[in-house]
């Protein structure tokens, strides 16, 4: 998550919004976000519904690190899993290729 915070400007330049989702409880997420200095939202999925719907629950229903690039219409355009999900450069590049939303 720290790498995504450090690369936040690149996402913003591409017109993208960064959101983190964790299966941890709100208080744990708040402490984690403060520790890392995160300025983007860190959402809670304590019931693991979102993690299940996106197919990222692994062994013992532990969420696997995964990054999704979702366009303005809600279509998944890019996925990074495991170690790749820790490095925001691939997701930043995918965001830069998305068309700007029409307002």
Short mmCIF file of N, CA and C in Angstrom, two decimals:
data_model
loop_
_atom_site.label_atom_id
_atom_site.label_comp_id
_atom_site.label_asym_id
_atom_site.label_seq_id
_atom_site.Cartn_x
_atom_site.Cartn_y
_atom_site.Cartn_z
N UNK A 1 0.82 -1.20 0.00
CA UNK A 1 0.00 0.00 0.00
C UNK A 1 0.86 1.26 0.00
N UNK A 2 2.01 1.18 0.65
CA UNK A 2 2.89 2.35 0.71
C UNK A 2 3.35 2.73 -0.69
N UNK A 3 3.63 1.74 -1.52
CA UNK A 3 4.06 2.03 -2.89
C UNK A 3 2.96 2.73 -3.67
N UNK A 4 1.71 2.37 -3.40
CA UNK A 4 0.59 3.04 -4.07
C UNK A 4 0.45 4.47 -3.58
N UNK A 5 0.69 4.70 -2.30
CA UNK A 5 0.67 6.06 -1.77
C UNK A 5 1.78 6.88 -2.43
N UNK A 6 2.97 6.29 -2.51
CA UNK A 6 4.10 6.99 -3.13
C UNK A 6 3.85 7.28 -4.60
N UNK A 7 3.09 6.43 -5.28
CA UNK A 7 2.80 6.61 -6.70
C UNK A 7 1.45 7.24 -6.99
N UNK A 8 0.83 7.81 -5.96
CA UNK A 8 -0.52 8.34 -6.10
C UNK A 8 -0.63 9.40 -7.19
N UNK A 9 0.38 10.24 -7.33
CA UNK A 9 0.34 11.29 -8.35
C UNK A 9 0.21 10.70 -9.75
N UNK A 10 0.87 9.58 -10.00
CA UNK A 10 0.78 8.94 -11.32
C UNK A 10 -0.63 8.47 -11.63
N UNK A 11 -1.31 7.95 -10.62
CA UNK A 11 -2.70 7.53 -10.82
C UNK A 11 -3.59 8.74 -11.05
N UNK A 12 -3.37 9.79 -10.27
CA UNK A 12 -4.19 10.99 -10.43
C UNK A 12 -3.99 11.62 -11.80
N UNK A 13 -2.76 11.60 -12.31
CA UNK A 13 -2.49 12.14 -13.65
C UNK A 13 -3.23 11.36 -14.72
N UNK A 14 -3.44 10.06 -14.47
CA UNK A 14 -4.17 9.21 -15.42
C UNK A 14 -5.68 9.32 -15.21
N UNK A 15 -6.10 10.15 -14.25
CA UNK A 15 -7.53 10.31 -13.98
C UNK A 15 -8.11 9.17 -13.17
N UNK A 16 -7.27 8.43 -12.47
CA UNK A 16 -7.71 7.26 -11.71
C UNK A 16 -7.84 7.59 -10.23
N UNK A 17 -8.66 6.82 -9.56
CA UNK A 17 -8.83 6.93 -8.11
C UNK A 17 -8.31 5.64 -7.48
N UNK A 18 -7.51 5.76 -6.44
CA UNK A 18 -6.98 4.61 -5.72
C UNK A 18 -7.85 4.35 -4.49
N UNK A 19 -8.25 3.10 -4.33
CA UNK A 19 -8.98 2.64 -3.15
C UNK A 19 -8.30 1.37 -2.66
N UNK A 20 -8.13 1.25 -1.37
CA UNK A 20 -7.66 0.01 -0.78
C UNK A 20 -8.83 -0.71 -0.15
N UNK A 21 -8.84 -2.02 -0.21
CA UNK A 21 -9.88 -2.81 0.46
C UNK A 21 -9.17 -3.89 1.27
N UNK A 22 -9.55 -3.99 2.53
CA UNK A 22 -8.94 -4.95 3.44
C UNK A 22 -10.03 -5.72 4.17
N UNK A 23 -9.73 -6.96 4.53
CA UNK A 23 -10.68 -7.75 5.30
C UNK A 23 -10.54 -7.49 6.80
N UNK A 24 -9.65 -6.59 7.17
CA UNK A 24 -9.45 -6.25 8.58
C UNK A 24 -10.58 -5.36 9.10
N UNK A 25 -10.66 -5.27 10.41
CA UNK A 25 -11.67 -4.44 11.06
C UNK A 25 -11.31 -2.96 10.91
N UNK A 26 -12.30 -2.08 11.00
CA UNK A 26 -12.06 -0.64 10.80
C UNK A 26 -10.92 -0.07 11.65
N UNK A 27 -10.84 -0.42 12.91
CA UNK A 27 -9.79 0.12 13.77
C UNK A 27 -8.41 -0.32 13.30
N UNK A 28 -8.28 -1.57 12.88
CA UNK A 28 -7.00 -2.06 12.36
C UNK A 28 -6.64 -1.32 11.07
N UNK A 29 -7.62 -1.09 10.20
CA UNK A 29 -7.36 -0.35 8.97
C UNK A 29 -6.95 1.08 9.25
N UNK A 30 -7.60 1.71 10.23
CA UNK A 30 -7.26 3.09 10.58
C UNK A 30 -5.81 3.18 11.06
N UNK A 31 -5.41 2.26 11.95
CA UNK A 31 -4.03 2.26 12.45
C UNK A 31 -3.04 2.01 11.32
N UNK A 32 -3.37 1.07 10.44
CA UNK A 32 -2.50 0.74 9.31
C UNK A 32 -2.35 1.95 8.39
N UNK A 33 -3.46 2.61 8.07
CA UNK A 33 -3.43 3.78 7.19
C UNK A 33 -2.62 4.91 7.82
N UNK A 34 -2.79 5.12 9.11
CA UNK A 34 -2.02 6.17 9.79
C UNK A 34 -0.53 5.84 9.79
N UNK A 35 -0.19 4.59 10.07
CA UNK A 35 1.21 4.16 10.11
C UNK A 35 1.90 4.40 8.77
N UNK A 36 1.19 4.12 7.68
CA UNK A 36 1.77 4.27 6.34
C UNK A 36 1.55 5.65 5.74
N UNK A 37 0.75 6.48 6.40
CA UNK A 37 0.47 7.81 5.87
C UNK A 37 -0.40 7.78 4.62
N UNK A 38 -1.34 6.84 4.57
CA UNK A 38 -2.20 6.72 3.39
C UNK A 38 -3.20 7.87 3.35
N UNK A 39 -3.33 8.47 2.18
CA UNK A 39 -4.31 9.55 2.00
C UNK A 39 -5.48 9.10 1.14
N UNK A 40 -5.41 7.90 0.58
CA UNK A 40 -6.54 7.36 -0.19
C UNK A 40 -7.39 6.49 0.73
N UNK A 41 -8.66 6.28 0.40
CA UNK A 41 -9.55 5.50 1.26
C UNK A 41 -9.11 4.04 1.39
N UNK A 42 -9.17 3.54 2.61
CA UNK A 42 -8.93 2.13 2.89
C UNK A 42 -10.24 1.56 3.44
N UNK A 43 -10.93 0.81 2.59
CA UNK A 43 -12.26 0.30 2.91
C UNK A 43 -12.19 -1.06 3.61
N UNK A 44 -13.22 -1.37 4.37
CA UNK A 44 -13.28 -2.62 5.13
C UNK A 44 -14.22 -3.62 4.46
N UNK A 45 -13.74 -4.83 4.30
CA UNK A 45 -14.55 -5.94 3.77
C UNK A 45 -14.51 -7.07 4.80
N UNK A 46 -14.93 -6.76 6.02
CA UNK A 46 -14.81 -7.71 7.12
C UNK A 46 -15.62 -8.98 6.90
N UNK A 47 -16.70 -8.90 6.15
CA UNK A 47 -17.49 -10.10 5.85
C UNK A 47 -16.99 -10.83 4.61
N UNK A 48 -15.97 -10.28 3.97
CA UNK A 48 -15.28 -10.87 2.82
C UNK A 48 -16.19 -11.06 1.61
N UNK A 49 -17.24 -10.26 1.51
CA UNK A 49 -18.16 -10.35 0.38
C UNK A 49 -17.50 -9.86 -0.91
N UNK A 50 -16.85 -8.70 -0.85
CA UNK A 50 -16.18 -8.15 -2.04
C UNK A 50 -15.03 -9.06 -2.45
N UNK A 51 -14.24 -9.48 -1.49
CA UNK A 51 -13.11 -10.37 -1.78
C UNK A 51 -13.58 -11.66 -2.45
N UNK A 52 -14.70 -12.19 -1.99
CA UNK A 52 -15.26 -13.40 -2.58
C UNK A 52 -15.76 -13.13 -4.01
N UNK A 53 -16.48 -12.03 -4.19
CA UNK A 53 -17.01 -11.70 -5.52
C UNK A 53 -15.90 -11.48 -6.55
N UNK A 54 -14.76 -10.95 -6.11
CA UNK A 54 -13.65 -10.71 -7.02
C UNK A 54 -12.69 -11.90 -7.11
N UNK A 55 -13.00 -12.98 -6.41
CA UNK A 55 -12.22 -14.21 -6.52
C UNK A 55 -10.82 -14.13 -5.94
N UNK A 56 -10.64 -13.37 -4.86
CA UNK A 56 -9.30 -13.21 -4.29
C UNK A 56 -9.14 -13.90 -2.94
N UNK A 57 -10.12 -14.69 -2.53
CA UNK A 57 -9.98 -15.43 -1.28
C UNK A 57 -9.21 -16.71 -1.54
N UNK A 58 -8.16 -16.89 -0.79
CA UNK A 58 -7.33 -18.08 -0.94
C UNK A 58 -7.59 -19.09 0.16
N UNK A 59 -6.57 -19.84 0.47
CA UNK A 59 -6.61 -20.87 1.50
C UNK A 59 -7.07 -20.26 2.82
N UNK A 60 -7.96 -20.94 3.51
CA UNK A 60 -8.52 -20.48 4.78
C UNK A 60 -9.22 -19.13 4.66
N UNK A 61 -9.72 -18.82 3.46
CA UNK A 61 -10.45 -17.57 3.20
C UNK A 61 -9.64 -16.32 3.53
N UNK A 62 -8.33 -16.40 3.32
CA UNK A 62 -7.45 -15.25 3.47
C UNK A 62 -7.39 -14.55 2.12
N UNK A 63 -7.58 -13.23 2.12
CA UNK A 63 -7.56 -12.47 0.86
C UNK A 63 -6.13 -12.39 0.32
N UNK A 64 -5.98 -12.70 -0.97
CA UNK A 64 -4.68 -12.61 -1.64
C UNK A 64 -4.49 -11.19 -2.15
N UNK A 65 -3.25 -10.70 -2.11
CA UNK A 65 -2.96 -9.36 -2.61
C UNK A 65 -3.25 -9.31 -4.11
N UNK A 66 -4.13 -8.41 -4.47
CA UNK A 66 -4.55 -8.29 -5.87
C UNK A 66 -4.86 -6.83 -6.16
N UNK A 67 -4.50 -6.38 -7.36
CA UNK A 67 -4.82 -5.03 -7.81
C UNK A 67 -5.70 -5.14 -9.04
N UNK A 68 -6.81 -4.41 -9.04
CA UNK A 68 -7.71 -4.35 -10.18
C UNK A 68 -7.73 -2.93 -10.72
N UNK A 69 -7.66 -2.79 -12.03
CA UNK A 69 -7.92 -1.50 -12.69
C UNK A 69 -9.31 -1.64 -13.30
N UNK A 70 -10.23 -0.82 -12.82
CA UNK A 70 -11.63 -0.87 -13.25
C UNK A 70 -11.96 0.44 -13.93
N UNK A 71 -12.51 0.37 -15.14
CA UNK A 71 -12.79 1.60 -15.88
C UNK A 71 -14.05 2.29 -15.38
N UNK A 72 -14.38 3.41 -15.98
CA UNK A 72 -15.51 4.23 -15.55
C UNK A 72 -16.85 3.51 -15.69
N UNK A 73 -16.91 2.48 -16.55
CA UNK A 73 -18.14 1.70 -16.73
C UNK A 73 -18.18 0.49 -15.80
N UNK A 74 -17.16 0.31 -14.96
CA UNK A 74 -17.13 -0.81 -14.03
C UNK A 74 -16.56 -2.09 -14.61
N UNK A 75 -15.88 -2.00 -15.75
CA UNK A 75 -15.29 -3.17 -16.39
C UNK A 75 -13.84 -3.32 -15.92
N UNK A 76 -13.48 -4.53 -15.48
CA UNK A 76 -12.10 -4.80 -15.07
C UNK A 76 -11.24 -4.82 -16.32
N UNK A 77 -10.23 -3.95 -16.37
CA UNK A 77 -9.36 -3.84 -17.53
C UNK A 77 -7.97 -4.40 -17.31
N UNK A 78 -7.59 -4.60 -16.04
CA UNK A 78 -6.24 -5.06 -15.74
C UNK A 78 -6.24 -5.67 -14.34
N UNK A 79 -5.48 -6.75 -14.16
CA UNK A 79 -5.35 -7.39 -12.85
C UNK A 79 -3.88 -7.71 -12.60
N UNK A 80 -3.39 -7.36 -11.40
CA UNK A 80 -2.07 -7.78 -10.93
C UNK A 80 -2.30 -8.63 -9.69
N UNK A 81 -1.58 -9.76 -9.63
CA UNK A 81 -1.73 -10.66 -8.48
C UNK A 81 -0.38 -10.88 -7.80
N UNK A 82 -0.45 -11.24 -6.52
CA UNK A 82 0.75 -11.59 -5.77
C UNK A 82 1.75 -10.46 -5.71
N UNK A 83 3.01 -10.77 -6.01
CA UNK A 83 4.08 -9.78 -5.97
C UNK A 83 3.86 -8.62 -6.91
N UNK A 84 3.25 -8.89 -8.08
CA UNK A 84 2.97 -7.81 -9.03
C UNK A 84 2.02 -6.78 -8.43
N UNK A 85 1.12 -7.22 -7.55
CA UNK A 85 0.15 -6.31 -6.94
C UNK A 85 0.82 -5.34 -5.97
N UNK A 86 2.04 -5.66 -5.54
CA UNK A 86 2.76 -4.78 -4.62
C UNK A 86 3.40 -3.60 -5.34
N UNK A 87 3.61 -3.74 -6.65
CA UNK A 87 4.27 -2.70 -7.45
C UNK A 87 3.22 -1.98 -8.28
N UNK A 88 3.01 -0.69 -8.03
CA UNK A 88 1.94 0.02 -8.73
C UNK A 88 2.24 0.39 -10.18
N UNK A 89 3.46 0.17 -10.67
CA UNK A 89 3.81 0.67 -12.00
C UNK A 89 2.96 0.04 -13.11
N UNK A 90 2.67 -1.25 -13.01
CA UNK A 90 1.85 -1.91 -14.03
C UNK A 90 0.43 -1.35 -14.02
N UNK A 91 -0.14 -1.17 -12.83
CA UNK A 91 -1.49 -0.61 -12.73
C UNK A 91 -1.52 0.84 -13.20
N UNK A 92 -0.46 1.60 -12.90
CA UNK A 92 -0.39 2.99 -13.38
C UNK A 92 -0.39 3.03 -14.90
N UNK A 93 0.39 2.14 -15.50
CA UNK A 93 0.44 2.09 -16.97
C UNK A 93 -0.94 1.73 -17.53
N UNK A 94 -1.60 0.74 -16.94
CA UNK A 94 -2.93 0.34 -17.41
C UNK A 94 -3.91 1.51 -17.29
N UNK A 95 -3.83 2.26 -16.20
CA UNK A 95 -4.71 3.43 -16.03
C UNK A 95 -4.45 4.47 -17.10
N UNK A 96 -3.19 4.65 -17.45
CA UNK A 96 -2.86 5.68 -18.44
C UNK A 96 -3.40 5.33 -19.82
N UNK A 97 -3.70 4.06 -20.07
CA UNK A 97 -4.23 3.63 -21.37
C UNK A 97 -5.75 3.72 -21.45
N UNK A 98 -6.40 3.90 -20.31
CA UNK A 98 -7.86 3.98 -20.31
C UNK A 98 -8.32 5.30 -20.91
N UNK A 99 -9.42 5.28 -21.65
CA UNK A 99 -9.95 6.55 -22.15
C UNK A 99 -10.48 7.39 -21.00
N UNK A 100 -10.38 8.69 -21.14
CA UNK A 100 -10.92 9.59 -20.12
C UNK A 100 -12.44 9.46 -20.11
N UNK A 101 -13.04 9.42 -18.91
CA UNK A 101 -14.51 9.33 -18.86
C UNK A 101 -15.16 10.55 -19.48
N UNK A 102 -16.24 10.32 -20.20
CA UNK A 102 -16.98 11.41 -20.83
C UNK A 102 -17.97 11.99 -19.84
N UNK A 103 -17.90 13.26 -19.63
CA UNK A 103 -18.79 13.92 -18.66
C UNK A 103 -19.91 14.62 -19.39
#
